[in-house]
Amino acid sequence: MLVAGVRRLVVIYAAIVAVTVVLSAGVGLLAGSSLARALAVGFYVAGAVLLLGCFVFGVRGPLRGEARTGEGAGLVGARRVRRATTDERSEATRTAILLFAFGISLVILGSLLDPAHTTF
């Protein structure tokens, strides 16, 4: 079961890296930038987005909103508030930690590829 979970995480990380490479290479080609610089900036941006997601999941409080069913107010209307279960809080914490690890690793990968700065 642990091996299957690690395999899923590797697939998710590889998909994030692949999408980042394709998008940043395309934008870099359109902008006339070098491939290494475009990839570095793409990894910086992707890492920053994941770190922002880490912050959003990390600062969630112990209360959760529930939309009332059967009313047309949807997102804007009044909601009931309930306490989050222990499972919901631990899942939010694990998600924040995972996003932090992925985000930091992408920023480090971008810094290794960045031709504007030397690593050592």
Coordinates of C-alpha atoms in Angstrom, one line a residue, residues 37-95:
R37 CA 15.7 30.7 -18.7
A38 CA 12.1 29.9 -19.7
L39 CA 12.2 26.6 -17.9
A40 CA 13.7 28.2 -14.8
V41 CA 11.1 30.9 -14.7
G42 CA 8.4 28.3 -15.3
F43 CA 9.6 26.3 -12.3
Y44 CA 9.8 29.4 -10.2
V45 CA 6.2 30.2 -11.0
A46 CA 4.9 26.7 -10.5
G47 CA 6.7 26.5 -7.2
A48 CA 5.3 29.8 -6.1
V49 CA 1.8 28.7 -7.0
L50 CA 2.2 25.4 -5.0
L51 CA 3.6 27.4 -2.0
L52 CA 0.6 29.7 -2.2
G53 CA -1.6 26.6 -2.1
C54 CA 0.3 25.4 0.9
F55 CA -0.4 28.6 2.6
V56 CA -4.2 28.5 1.8
F57 CA -4.5 24.9 3.1
G58 CA -2.3 25.6 6.1
V59 CA -4.3 28.6 7.5
R60 CA -7.7 27.0 7.3
G61 CA -9.3 27.2 10.7
P62 CA -11.2 24.5 12.6
L63 CA -14.6 25.6 11.2
R64 CA -16.1 24.5 7.8
G65 CA -19.0 26.0 6.0
E66 CA -21.9 23.9 4.6
A67 CA -24.1 25.2 1.9
R68 CA -27.8 24.8 2.5
T69 CA -29.4 22.3 0.1
G70 CA -32.4 23.3 -1.8
E71 CA -31.8 27.0 -1.8
G72 CA -30.7 29.0 -4.9
A73 CA -28.1 31.2 -3.0
G74 CA -25.2 28.7 -3.6
L75 CA -21.9 30.5 -3.1
V76 CA -23.2 33.8 -1.8
G77 CA -26.0 32.7 0.5
A78 CA -26.0 32.0 4.2
R79 CA -24.2 28.8 5.2
R80 CA -24.2 26.7 8.3
V81 CA -20.9 26.4 10.1
R82 CA -19.7 23.2 11.7
R83 CA -16.5 22.0 13.3
A84 CA -14.1 20.2 11.1
T85 CA -13.6 16.6 11.9
T86 CA -10.2 15.3 13.0
D87 CA -9.8 13.6 9.6
E88 CA -10.5 16.8 7.7
R89 CA -8.0 18.7 9.7
S90 CA -5.2 16.1 9.4
E91 CA -5.9 15.8 5.6
A92 CA -5.6 19.6 5.3
T93 CA -2.3 19.5 7.2
R94 CA -0.9 16.6 5.0
T95 CA -2.0 18.4 1.9

